[in-house]
PDB file of C-alpha atoms in Angstrom:
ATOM      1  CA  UNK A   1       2.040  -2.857  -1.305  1.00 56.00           C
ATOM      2  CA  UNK A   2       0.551  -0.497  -3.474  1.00 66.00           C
ATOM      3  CA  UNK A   3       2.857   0.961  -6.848  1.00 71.00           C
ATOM      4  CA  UNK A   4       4.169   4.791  -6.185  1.00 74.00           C
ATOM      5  CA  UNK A   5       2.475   6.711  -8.447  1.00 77.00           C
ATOM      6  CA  UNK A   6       4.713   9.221  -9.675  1.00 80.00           C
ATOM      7  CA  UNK A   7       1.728  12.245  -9.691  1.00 81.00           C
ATOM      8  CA  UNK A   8       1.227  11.383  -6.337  1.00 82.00           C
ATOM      9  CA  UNK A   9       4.776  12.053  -5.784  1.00 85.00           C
ATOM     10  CA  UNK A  10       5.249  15.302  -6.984  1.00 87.00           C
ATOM     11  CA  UNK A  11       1.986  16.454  -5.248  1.00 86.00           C
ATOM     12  CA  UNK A  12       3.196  15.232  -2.024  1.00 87.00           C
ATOM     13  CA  UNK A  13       6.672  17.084  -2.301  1.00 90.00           C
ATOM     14  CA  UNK A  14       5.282  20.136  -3.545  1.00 90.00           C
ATOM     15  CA  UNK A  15       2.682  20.419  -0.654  1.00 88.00           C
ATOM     16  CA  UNK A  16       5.474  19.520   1.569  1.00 90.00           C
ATOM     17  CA  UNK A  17       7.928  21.618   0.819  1.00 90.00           C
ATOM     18  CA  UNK A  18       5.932  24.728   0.894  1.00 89.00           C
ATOM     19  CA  UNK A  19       4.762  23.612   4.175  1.00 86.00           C
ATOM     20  CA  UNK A  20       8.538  23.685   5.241  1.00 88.00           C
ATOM     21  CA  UNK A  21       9.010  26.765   3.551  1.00 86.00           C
ATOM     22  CA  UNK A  22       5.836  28.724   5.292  1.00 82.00           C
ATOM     23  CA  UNK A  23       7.126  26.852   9.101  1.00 81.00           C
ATOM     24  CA  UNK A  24      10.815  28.289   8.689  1.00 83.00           C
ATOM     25  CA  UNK A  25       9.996  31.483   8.054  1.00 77.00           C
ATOM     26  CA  UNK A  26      11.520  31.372   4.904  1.00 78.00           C
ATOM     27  CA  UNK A  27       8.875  32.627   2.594  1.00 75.00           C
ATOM     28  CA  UNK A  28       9.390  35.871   3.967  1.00 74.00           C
ATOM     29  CA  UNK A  29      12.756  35.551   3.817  1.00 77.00           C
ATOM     30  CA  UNK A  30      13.735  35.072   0.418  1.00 78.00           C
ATOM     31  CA  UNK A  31      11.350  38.905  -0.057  1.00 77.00           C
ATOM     32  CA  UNK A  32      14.077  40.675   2.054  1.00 78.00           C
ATOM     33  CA  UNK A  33      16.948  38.586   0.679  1.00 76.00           C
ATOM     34  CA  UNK A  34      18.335  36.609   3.632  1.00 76.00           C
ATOM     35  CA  UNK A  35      17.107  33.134   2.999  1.00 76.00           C
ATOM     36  CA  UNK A  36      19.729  30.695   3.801  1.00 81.00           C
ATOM     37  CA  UNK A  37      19.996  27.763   1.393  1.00 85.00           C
ATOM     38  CA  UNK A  38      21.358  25.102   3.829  1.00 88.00           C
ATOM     39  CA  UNK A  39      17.717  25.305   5.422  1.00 87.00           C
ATOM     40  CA  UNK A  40      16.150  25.223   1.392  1.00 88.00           C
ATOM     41  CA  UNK A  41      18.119  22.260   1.021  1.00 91.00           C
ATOM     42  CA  UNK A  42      17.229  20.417   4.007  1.00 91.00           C
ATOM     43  CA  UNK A  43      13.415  21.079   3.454  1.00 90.00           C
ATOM     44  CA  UNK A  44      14.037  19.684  -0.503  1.00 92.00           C
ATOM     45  CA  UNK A  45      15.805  16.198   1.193  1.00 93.00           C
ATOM     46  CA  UNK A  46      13.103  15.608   3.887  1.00 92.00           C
ATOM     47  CA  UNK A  47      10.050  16.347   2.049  1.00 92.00           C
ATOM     48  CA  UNK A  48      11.925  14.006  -0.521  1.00 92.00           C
ATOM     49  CA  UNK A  49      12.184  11.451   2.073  1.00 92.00           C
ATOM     50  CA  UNK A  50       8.776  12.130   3.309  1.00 90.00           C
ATOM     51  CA  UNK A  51       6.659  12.173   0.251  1.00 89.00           C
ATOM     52  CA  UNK A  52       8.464   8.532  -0.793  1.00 87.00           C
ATOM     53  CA  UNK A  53       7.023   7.157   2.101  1.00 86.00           C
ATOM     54  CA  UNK A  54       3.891   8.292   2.456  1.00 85.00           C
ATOM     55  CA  UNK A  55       3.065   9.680  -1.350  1.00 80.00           C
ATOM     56  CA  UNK A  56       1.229   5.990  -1.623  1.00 79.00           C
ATOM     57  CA  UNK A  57      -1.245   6.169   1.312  1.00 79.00           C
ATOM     58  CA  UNK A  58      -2.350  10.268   0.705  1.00 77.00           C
ATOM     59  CA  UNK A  59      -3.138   9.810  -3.007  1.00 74.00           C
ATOM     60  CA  UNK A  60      -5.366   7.452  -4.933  1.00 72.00           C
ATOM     61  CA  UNK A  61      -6.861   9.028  -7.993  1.00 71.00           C
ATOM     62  CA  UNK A  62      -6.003  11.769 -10.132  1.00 73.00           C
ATOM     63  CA  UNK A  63      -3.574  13.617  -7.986  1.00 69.00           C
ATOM     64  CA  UNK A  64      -3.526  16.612 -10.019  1.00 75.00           C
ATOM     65  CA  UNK A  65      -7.780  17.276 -10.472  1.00 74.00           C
ATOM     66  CA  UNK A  66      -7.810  20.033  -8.214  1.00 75.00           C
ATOM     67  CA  UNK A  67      -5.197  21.983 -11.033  1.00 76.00           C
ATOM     68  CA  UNK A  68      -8.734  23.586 -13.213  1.00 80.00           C
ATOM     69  CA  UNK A  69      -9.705  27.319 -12.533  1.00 82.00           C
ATOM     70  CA  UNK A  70     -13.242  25.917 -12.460  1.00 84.00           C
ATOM     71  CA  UNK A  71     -12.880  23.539  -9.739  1.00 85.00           C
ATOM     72  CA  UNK A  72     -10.671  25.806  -8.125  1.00 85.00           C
ATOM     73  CA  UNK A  73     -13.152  28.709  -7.635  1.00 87.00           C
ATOM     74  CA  UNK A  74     -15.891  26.197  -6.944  1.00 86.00           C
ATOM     75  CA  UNK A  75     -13.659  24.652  -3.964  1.00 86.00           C
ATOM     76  CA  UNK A  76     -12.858  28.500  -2.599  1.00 88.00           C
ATOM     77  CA  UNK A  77     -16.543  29.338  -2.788  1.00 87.00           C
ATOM     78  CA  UNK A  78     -17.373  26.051  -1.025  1.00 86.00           C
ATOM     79  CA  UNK A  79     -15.062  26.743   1.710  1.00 86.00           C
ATOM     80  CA  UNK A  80     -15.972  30.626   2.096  1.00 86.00           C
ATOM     81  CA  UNK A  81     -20.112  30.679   1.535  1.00 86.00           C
ATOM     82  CA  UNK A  82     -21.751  27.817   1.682  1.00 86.00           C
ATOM     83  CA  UNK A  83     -19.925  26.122   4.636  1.00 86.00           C
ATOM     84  CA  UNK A  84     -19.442  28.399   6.657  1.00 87.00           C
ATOM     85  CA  UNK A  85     -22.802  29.051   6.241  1.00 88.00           C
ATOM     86  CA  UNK A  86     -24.312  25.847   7.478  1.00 87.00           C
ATOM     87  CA  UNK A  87     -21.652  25.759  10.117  1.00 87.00           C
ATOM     88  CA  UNK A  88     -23.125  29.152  11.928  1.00 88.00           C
ATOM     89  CA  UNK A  89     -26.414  27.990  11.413  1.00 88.00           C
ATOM     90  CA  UNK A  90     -26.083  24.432  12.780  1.00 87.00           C
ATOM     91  CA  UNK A  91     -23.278  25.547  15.904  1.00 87.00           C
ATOM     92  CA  UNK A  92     -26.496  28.551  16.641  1.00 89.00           C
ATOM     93  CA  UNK A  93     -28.835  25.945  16.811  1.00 87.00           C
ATOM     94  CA  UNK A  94     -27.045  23.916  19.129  1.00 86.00           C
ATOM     95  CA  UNK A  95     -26.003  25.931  21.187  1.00 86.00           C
ATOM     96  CA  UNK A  96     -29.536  26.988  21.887  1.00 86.00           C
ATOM     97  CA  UNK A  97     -30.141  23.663  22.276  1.00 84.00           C
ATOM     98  CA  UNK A  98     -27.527  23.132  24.942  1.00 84.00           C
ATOM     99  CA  UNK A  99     -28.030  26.292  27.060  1.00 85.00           C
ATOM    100  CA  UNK A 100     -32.136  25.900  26.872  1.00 84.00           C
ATOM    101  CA  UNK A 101     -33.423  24.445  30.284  1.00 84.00           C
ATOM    102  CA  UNK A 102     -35.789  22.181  28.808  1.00 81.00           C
ATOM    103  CA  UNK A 103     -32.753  20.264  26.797  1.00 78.00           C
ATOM    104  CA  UNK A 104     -34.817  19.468  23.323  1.00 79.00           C
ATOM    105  CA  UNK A 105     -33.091  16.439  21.926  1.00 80.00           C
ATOM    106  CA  UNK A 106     -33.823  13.193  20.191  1.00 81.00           C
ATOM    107  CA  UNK A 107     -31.106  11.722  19.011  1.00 83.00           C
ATOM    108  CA  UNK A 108     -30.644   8.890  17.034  1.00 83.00           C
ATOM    109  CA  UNK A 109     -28.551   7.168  13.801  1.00 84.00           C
ATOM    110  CA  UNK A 110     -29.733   7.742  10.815  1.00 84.00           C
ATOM    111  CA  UNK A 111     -28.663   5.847   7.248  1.00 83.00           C
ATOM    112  CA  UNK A 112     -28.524   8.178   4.513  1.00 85.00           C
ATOM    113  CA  UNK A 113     -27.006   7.098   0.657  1.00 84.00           C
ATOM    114  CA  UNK A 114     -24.468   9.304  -1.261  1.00 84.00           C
ATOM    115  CA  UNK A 115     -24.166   9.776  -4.548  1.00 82.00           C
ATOM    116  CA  UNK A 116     -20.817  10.894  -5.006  1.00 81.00           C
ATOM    117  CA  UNK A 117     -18.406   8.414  -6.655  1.00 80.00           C
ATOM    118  CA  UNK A 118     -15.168   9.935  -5.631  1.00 81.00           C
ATOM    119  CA  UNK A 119     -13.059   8.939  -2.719  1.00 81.00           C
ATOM    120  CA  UNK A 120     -12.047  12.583  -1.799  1.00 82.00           C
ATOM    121  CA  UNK A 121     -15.971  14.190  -2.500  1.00 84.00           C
ATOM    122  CA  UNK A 122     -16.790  11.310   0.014  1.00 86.00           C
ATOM    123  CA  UNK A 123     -14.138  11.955   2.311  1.00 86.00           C
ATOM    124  CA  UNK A 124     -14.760  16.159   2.216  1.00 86.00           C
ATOM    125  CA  UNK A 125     -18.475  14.941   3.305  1.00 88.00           C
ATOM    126  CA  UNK A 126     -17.971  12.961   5.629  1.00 88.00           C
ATOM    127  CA  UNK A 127     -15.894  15.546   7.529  1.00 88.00           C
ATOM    128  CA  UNK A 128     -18.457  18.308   6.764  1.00 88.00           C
ATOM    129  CA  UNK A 129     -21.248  16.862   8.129  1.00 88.00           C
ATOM    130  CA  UNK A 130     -18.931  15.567  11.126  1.00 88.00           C
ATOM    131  CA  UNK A 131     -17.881  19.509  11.637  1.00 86.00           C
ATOM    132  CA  UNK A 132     -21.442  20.487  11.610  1.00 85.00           C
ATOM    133  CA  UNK A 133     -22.199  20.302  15.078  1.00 82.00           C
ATOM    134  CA  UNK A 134     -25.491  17.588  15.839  1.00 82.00           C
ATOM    135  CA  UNK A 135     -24.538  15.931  13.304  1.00 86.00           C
ATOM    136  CA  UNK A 136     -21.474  13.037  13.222  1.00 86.00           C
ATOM    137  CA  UNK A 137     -21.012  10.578  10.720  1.00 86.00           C
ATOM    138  CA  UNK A 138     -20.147   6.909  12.522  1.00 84.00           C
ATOM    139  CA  UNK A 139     -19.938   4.726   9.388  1.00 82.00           C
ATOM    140  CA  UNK A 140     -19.353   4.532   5.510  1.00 83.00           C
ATOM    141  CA  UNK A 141     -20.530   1.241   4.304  1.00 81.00           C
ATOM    142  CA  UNK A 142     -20.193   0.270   0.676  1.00 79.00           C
ATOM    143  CA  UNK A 143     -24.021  -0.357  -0.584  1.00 72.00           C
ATOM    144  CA  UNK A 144     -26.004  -1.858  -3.426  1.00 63.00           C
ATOM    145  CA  UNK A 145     -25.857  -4.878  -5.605  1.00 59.00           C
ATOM    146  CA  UNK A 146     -21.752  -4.316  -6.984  1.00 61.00           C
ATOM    147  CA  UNK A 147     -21.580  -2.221  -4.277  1.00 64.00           C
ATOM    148  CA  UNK A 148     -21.350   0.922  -6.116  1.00 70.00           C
ATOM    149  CA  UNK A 149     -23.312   3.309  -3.462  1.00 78.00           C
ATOM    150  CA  UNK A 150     -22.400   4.651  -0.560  1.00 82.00           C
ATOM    151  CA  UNK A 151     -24.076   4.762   2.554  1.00 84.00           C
ATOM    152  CA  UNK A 152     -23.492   7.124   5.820  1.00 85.00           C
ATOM    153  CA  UNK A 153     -24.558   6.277   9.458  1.00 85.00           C
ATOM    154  CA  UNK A 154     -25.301   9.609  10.466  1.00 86.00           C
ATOM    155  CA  UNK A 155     -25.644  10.260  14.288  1.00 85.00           C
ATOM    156  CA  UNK A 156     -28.644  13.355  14.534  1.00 85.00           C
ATOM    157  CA  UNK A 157     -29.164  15.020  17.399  1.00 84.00           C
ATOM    158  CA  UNK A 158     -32.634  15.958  16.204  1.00 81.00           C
ATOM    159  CA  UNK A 159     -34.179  12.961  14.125  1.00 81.00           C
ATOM    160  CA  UNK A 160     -36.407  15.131  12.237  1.00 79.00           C
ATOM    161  CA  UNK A 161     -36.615  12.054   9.603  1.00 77.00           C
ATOM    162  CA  UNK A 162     -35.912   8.213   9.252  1.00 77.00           C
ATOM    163  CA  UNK A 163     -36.463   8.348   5.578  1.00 80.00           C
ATOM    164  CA  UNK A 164     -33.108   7.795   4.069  1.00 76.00           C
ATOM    165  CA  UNK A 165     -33.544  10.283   1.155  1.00 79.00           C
ATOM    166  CA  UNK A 166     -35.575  12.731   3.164  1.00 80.00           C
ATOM    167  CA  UNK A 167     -33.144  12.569   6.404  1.00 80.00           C
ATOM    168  CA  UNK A 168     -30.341  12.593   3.949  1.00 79.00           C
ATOM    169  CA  UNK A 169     -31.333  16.393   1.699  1.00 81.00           C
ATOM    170  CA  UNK A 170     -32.251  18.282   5.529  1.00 81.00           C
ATOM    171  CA  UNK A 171     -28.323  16.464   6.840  1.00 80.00           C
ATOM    172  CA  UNK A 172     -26.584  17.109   3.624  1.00 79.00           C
ATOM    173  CA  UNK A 173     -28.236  19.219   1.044  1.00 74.00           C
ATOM    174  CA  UNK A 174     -26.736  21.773  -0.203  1.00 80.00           C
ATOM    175  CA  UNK A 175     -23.501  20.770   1.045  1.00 83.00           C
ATOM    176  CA  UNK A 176     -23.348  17.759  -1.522  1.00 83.00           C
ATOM    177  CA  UNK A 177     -24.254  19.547  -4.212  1.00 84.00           C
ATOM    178  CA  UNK A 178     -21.452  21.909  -4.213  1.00 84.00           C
ATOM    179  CA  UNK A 179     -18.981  19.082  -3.422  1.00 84.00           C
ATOM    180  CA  UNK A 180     -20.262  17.305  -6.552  1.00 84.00           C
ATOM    181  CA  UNK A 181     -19.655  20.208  -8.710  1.00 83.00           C
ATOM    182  CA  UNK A 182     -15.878  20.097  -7.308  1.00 83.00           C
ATOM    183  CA  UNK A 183     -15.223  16.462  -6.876  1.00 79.00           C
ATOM    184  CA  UNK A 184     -16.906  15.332 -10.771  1.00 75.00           C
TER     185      UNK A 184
ATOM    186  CA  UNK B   1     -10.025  47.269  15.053  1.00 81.00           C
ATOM    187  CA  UNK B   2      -9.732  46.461  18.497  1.00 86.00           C
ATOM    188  CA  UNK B   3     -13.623  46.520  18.427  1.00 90.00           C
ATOM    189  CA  UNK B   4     -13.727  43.865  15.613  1.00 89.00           C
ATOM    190  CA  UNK B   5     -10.907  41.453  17.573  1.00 91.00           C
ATOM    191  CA  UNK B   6     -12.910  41.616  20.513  1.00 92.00           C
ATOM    192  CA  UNK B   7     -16.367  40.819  18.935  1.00 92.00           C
ATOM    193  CA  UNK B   8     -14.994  37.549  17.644  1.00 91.00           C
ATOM    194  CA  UNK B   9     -13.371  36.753  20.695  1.00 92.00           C
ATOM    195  CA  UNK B  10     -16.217  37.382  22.462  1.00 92.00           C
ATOM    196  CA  UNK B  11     -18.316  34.918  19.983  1.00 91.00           C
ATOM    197  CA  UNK B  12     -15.415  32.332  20.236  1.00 91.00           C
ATOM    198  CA  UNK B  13     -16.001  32.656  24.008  1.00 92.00           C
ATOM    199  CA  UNK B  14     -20.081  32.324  23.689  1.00 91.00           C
ATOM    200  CA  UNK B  15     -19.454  29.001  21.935  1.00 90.00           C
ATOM    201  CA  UNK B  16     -17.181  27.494  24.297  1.00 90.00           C
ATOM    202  CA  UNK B  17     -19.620  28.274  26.816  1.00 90.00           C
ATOM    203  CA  UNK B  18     -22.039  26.601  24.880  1.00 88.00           C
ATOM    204  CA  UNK B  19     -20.514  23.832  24.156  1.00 88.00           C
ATOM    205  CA  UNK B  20     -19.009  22.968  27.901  1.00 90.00           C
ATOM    206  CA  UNK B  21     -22.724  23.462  29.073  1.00 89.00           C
ATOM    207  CA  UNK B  22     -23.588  20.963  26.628  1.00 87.00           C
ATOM    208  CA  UNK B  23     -20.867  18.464  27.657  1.00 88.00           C
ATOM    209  CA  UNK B  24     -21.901  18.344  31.014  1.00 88.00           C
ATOM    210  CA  UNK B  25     -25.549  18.502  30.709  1.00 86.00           C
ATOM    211  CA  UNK B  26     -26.015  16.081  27.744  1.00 83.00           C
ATOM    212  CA  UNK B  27     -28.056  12.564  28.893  1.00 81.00           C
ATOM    213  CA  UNK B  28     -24.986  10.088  27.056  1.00 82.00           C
ATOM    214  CA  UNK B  29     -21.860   9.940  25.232  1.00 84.00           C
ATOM    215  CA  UNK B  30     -22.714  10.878  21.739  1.00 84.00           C
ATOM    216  CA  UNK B  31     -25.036  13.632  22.468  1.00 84.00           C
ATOM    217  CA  UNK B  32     -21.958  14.930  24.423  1.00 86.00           C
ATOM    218  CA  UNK B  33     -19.330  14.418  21.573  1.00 85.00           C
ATOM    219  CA  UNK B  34     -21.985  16.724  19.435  1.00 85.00           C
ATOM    220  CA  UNK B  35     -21.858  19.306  21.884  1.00 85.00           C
ATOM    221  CA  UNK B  36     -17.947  19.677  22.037  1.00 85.00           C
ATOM    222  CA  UNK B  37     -17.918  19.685  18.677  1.00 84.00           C
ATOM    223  CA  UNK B  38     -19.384  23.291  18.816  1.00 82.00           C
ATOM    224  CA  UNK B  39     -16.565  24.009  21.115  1.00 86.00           C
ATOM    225  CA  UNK B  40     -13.916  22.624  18.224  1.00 83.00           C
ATOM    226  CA  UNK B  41     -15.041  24.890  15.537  1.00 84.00           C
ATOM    227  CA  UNK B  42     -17.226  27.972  15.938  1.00 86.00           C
ATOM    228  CA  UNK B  43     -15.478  28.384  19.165  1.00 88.00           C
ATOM    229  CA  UNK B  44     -11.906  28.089  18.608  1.00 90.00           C
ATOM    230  CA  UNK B  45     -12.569  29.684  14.810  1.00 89.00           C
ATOM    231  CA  UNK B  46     -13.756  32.798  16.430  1.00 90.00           C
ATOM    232  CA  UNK B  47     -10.552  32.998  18.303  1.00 92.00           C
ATOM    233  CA  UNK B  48      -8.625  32.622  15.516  1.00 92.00           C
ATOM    234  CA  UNK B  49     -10.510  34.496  13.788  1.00 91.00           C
ATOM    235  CA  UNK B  50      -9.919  37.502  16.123  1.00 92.00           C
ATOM    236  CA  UNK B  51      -6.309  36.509  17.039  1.00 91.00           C
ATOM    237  CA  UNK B  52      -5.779  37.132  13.222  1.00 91.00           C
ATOM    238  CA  UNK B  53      -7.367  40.540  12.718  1.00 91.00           C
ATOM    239  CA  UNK B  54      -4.770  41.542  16.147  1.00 91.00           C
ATOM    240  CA  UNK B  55      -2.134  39.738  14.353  1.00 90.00           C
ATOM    241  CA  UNK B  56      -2.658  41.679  10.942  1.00 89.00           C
ATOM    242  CA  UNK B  57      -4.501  45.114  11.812  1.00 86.00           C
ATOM    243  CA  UNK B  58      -2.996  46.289  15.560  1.00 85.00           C
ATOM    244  CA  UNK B  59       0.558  44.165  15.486  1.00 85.00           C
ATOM    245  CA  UNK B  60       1.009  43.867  11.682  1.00 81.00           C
ATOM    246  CA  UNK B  61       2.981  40.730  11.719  1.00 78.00           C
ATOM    247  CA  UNK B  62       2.570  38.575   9.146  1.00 76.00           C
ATOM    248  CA  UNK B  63       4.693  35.692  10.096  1.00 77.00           C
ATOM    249  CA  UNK B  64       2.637  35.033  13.316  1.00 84.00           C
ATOM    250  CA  UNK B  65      -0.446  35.474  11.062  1.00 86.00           C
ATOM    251  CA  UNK B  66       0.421  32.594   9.026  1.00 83.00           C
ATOM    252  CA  UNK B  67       1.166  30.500  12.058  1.00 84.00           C
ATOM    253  CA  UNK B  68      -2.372  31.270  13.252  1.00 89.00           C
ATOM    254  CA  UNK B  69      -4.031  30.665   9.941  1.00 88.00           C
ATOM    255  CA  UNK B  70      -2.170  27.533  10.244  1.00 87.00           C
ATOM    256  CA  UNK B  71      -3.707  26.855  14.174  1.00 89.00           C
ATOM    257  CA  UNK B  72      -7.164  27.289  12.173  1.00 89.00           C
ATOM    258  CA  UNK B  73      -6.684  25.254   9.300  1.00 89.00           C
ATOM    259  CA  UNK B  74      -5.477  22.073  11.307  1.00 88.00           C
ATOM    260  CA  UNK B  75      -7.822  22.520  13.600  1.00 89.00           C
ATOM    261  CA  UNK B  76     -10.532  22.038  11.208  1.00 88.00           C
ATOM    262  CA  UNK B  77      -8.524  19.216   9.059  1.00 87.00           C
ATOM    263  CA  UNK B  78      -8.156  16.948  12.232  1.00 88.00           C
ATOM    264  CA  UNK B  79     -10.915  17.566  14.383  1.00 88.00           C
ATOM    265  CA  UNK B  80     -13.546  15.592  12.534  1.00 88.00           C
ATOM    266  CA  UNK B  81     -11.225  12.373  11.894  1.00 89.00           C
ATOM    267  CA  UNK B  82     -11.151  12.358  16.162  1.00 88.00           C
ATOM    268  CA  UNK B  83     -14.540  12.762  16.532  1.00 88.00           C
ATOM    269  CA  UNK B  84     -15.471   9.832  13.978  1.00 88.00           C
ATOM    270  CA  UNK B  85     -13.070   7.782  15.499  1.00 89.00           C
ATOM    271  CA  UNK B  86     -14.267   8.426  19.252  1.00 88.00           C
ATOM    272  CA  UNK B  87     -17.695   7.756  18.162  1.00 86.00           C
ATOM    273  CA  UNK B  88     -17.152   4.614  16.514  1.00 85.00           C
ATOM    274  CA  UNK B  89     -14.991   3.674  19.101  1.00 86.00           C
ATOM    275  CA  UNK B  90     -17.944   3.706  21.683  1.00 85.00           C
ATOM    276  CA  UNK B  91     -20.104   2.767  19.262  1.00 83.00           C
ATOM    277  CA  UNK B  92     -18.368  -0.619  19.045  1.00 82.00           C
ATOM    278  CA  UNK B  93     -18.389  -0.810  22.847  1.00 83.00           C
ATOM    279  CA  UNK B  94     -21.856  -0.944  23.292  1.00 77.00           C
ATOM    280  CA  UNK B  95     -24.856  -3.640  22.922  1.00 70.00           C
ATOM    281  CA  UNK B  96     -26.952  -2.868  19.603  1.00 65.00           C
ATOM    282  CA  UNK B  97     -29.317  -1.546  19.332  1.00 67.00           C
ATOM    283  CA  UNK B  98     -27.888   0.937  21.138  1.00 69.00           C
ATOM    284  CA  UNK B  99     -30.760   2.250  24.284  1.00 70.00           C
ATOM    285  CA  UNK B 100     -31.916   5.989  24.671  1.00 68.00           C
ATOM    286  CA  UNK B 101     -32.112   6.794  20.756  1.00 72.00           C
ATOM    287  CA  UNK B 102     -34.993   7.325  18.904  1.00 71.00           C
ATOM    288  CA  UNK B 103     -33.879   5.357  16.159  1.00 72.00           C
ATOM    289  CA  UNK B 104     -30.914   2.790  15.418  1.00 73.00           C
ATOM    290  CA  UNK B 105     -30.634   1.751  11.873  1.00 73.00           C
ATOM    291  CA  UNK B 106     -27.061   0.968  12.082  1.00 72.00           C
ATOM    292  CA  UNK B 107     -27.265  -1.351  14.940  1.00 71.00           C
ATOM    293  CA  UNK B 108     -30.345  -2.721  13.399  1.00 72.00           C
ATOM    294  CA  UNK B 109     -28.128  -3.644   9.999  1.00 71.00           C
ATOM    295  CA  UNK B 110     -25.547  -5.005  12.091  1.00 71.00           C
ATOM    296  CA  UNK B 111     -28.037  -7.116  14.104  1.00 70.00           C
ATOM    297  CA  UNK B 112     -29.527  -8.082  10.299  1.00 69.00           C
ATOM    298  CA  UNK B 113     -25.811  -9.025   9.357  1.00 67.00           C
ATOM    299  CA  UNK B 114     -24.987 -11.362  12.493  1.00 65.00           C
ATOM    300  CA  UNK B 115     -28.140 -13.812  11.859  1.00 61.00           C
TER     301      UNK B 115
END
């Protein structure tokens, strides 16, 4: 079993308590001055509890990266422009797809390579292109000689490419850039 | 600010539409899995979307705004992790390379591993 890392730790708790803090209404309660500490103290002991269990499984690297104003404001202005962006465009597109009576699809899997090293930029990708609807990513395989490059299998709704690279910037593009500037 | 709740309900509602269409007109499995997902995000984000501007702007609760935020944030955090695994679970299920796609490269570096 893996060592508990305590960064991990406190990352876990702290998410976890505010989460218990935001659930039981008590966020807004400590503003008007009613907040009852049994139910503080309760939410310190489980998330406690909880973040000793699980601390090990939800972080592997630096649990603390995130904690830069630069990677901060590029994560916020990932998740407000450019994915939403390519979310409207790709759920328009499909569901022009779906409702037009000649049903234009050509689906197929597709193998595209990442470049991104870390585990969470790899993860965040793999669910953005999932979320992206006519696209869903089926498989990460480690790739390569030492196995230092990733690969996706990519099911495409639209095969518009079976070159890797090309396939891979018209699936991904712009999304993996921004998620490289947070992730590294 | 009634108008604006009901636009994005209304586009929430378009997508569903769209998206059960899709489900039962699509030819197999994964072509219908793609199709709901436009169902799990433009069209339960524009709900939420719109249940959050009636939350904030005509009832001005906050507490049940967080609690939708929340809905929307979950929602988006879990959906894709099902989807994967229901695709790869079907995936598994089937011979490779798998029929009606235009290409397979997975199944086709599977096949390579097996010999």
């Amino acid at each position: 079993m893996k060592k508990l890392n305590p960064a991990s730790f406190i990352s876990v708790f702290i998410l976890g308590f505010l989460f218990w803090m935001v659930i039981t209404g008590q966020i807004t309660a400590i503003f008007r001055n009613e907040a009852s500490l049994q139910v503080i103290v309760a939410g310190l002991v489980v998330s406690a509890a909880v973040s000793l269990f699980s601390a090990r499984f939800f972080i592997h690297e630096k649990a603390f990266h995130l904690c830069n104003p630069a990677r901060l404001v590029n994560l916020i202005f990932y998740c407000v422009c450019i994915f939403p962006v390519e979310l409207v465009k790709a759920n328009v597109d499909m569901a022009f797809r779906a409702l037009s009576p000649a049903l234009r699809i050509n689906p197929g899997i597709v193998r595209v390579p990442v470049d991104l090293k870390s585990e969470y930029g790899q993860a965040m990708l793999a669910d953005s292109i999932t979320l992206t609807p006519g696209t869903v990513t089926m498989a990460a395989v480690k790739d390569g000689e030492d196995g230092d490059r990733t690969c996706f299998y990519i099911h495409w709704i639209n095969v518009e490419s079976q070159e890797p690279e090309e396939a891979g910037e018209k699936i991904k593009g712009n999304m993996e850039r921004a998620i490289r500037r947070i992730w590294e | 600010m009634r108008i604006a709740v009901d636009v994005f309900i209304v586009i929430g509602l378009f997508f569903a539409l769209a998206g059960t269409v899709g489900v039962i007109r699509m030819p197999d499995f994964f072509c219908r899995m793609q199709s709901s997902t436009n169902i799990a995000t433009l069209g339960v984000l524009g709900v939420v979307i719109g249940g959050l501007i009636y939350a904030i702007g005509v009832l001005g609760d906050g507490g049940m705004a967080v609690k939708i935020a929340i809905i929307g944030i979950f929602n988006i955090l879990a959906n894709p992790i099902a989807s994967h695994a229901l695709m790869k679970g079907a995936y598994a299920h089937m011979k490779k390379p798998v029929d009606g796609l235009v290409t397979d490269q997975l199944g086709e570096d599977l096949v390579e591993e097996d010999e």
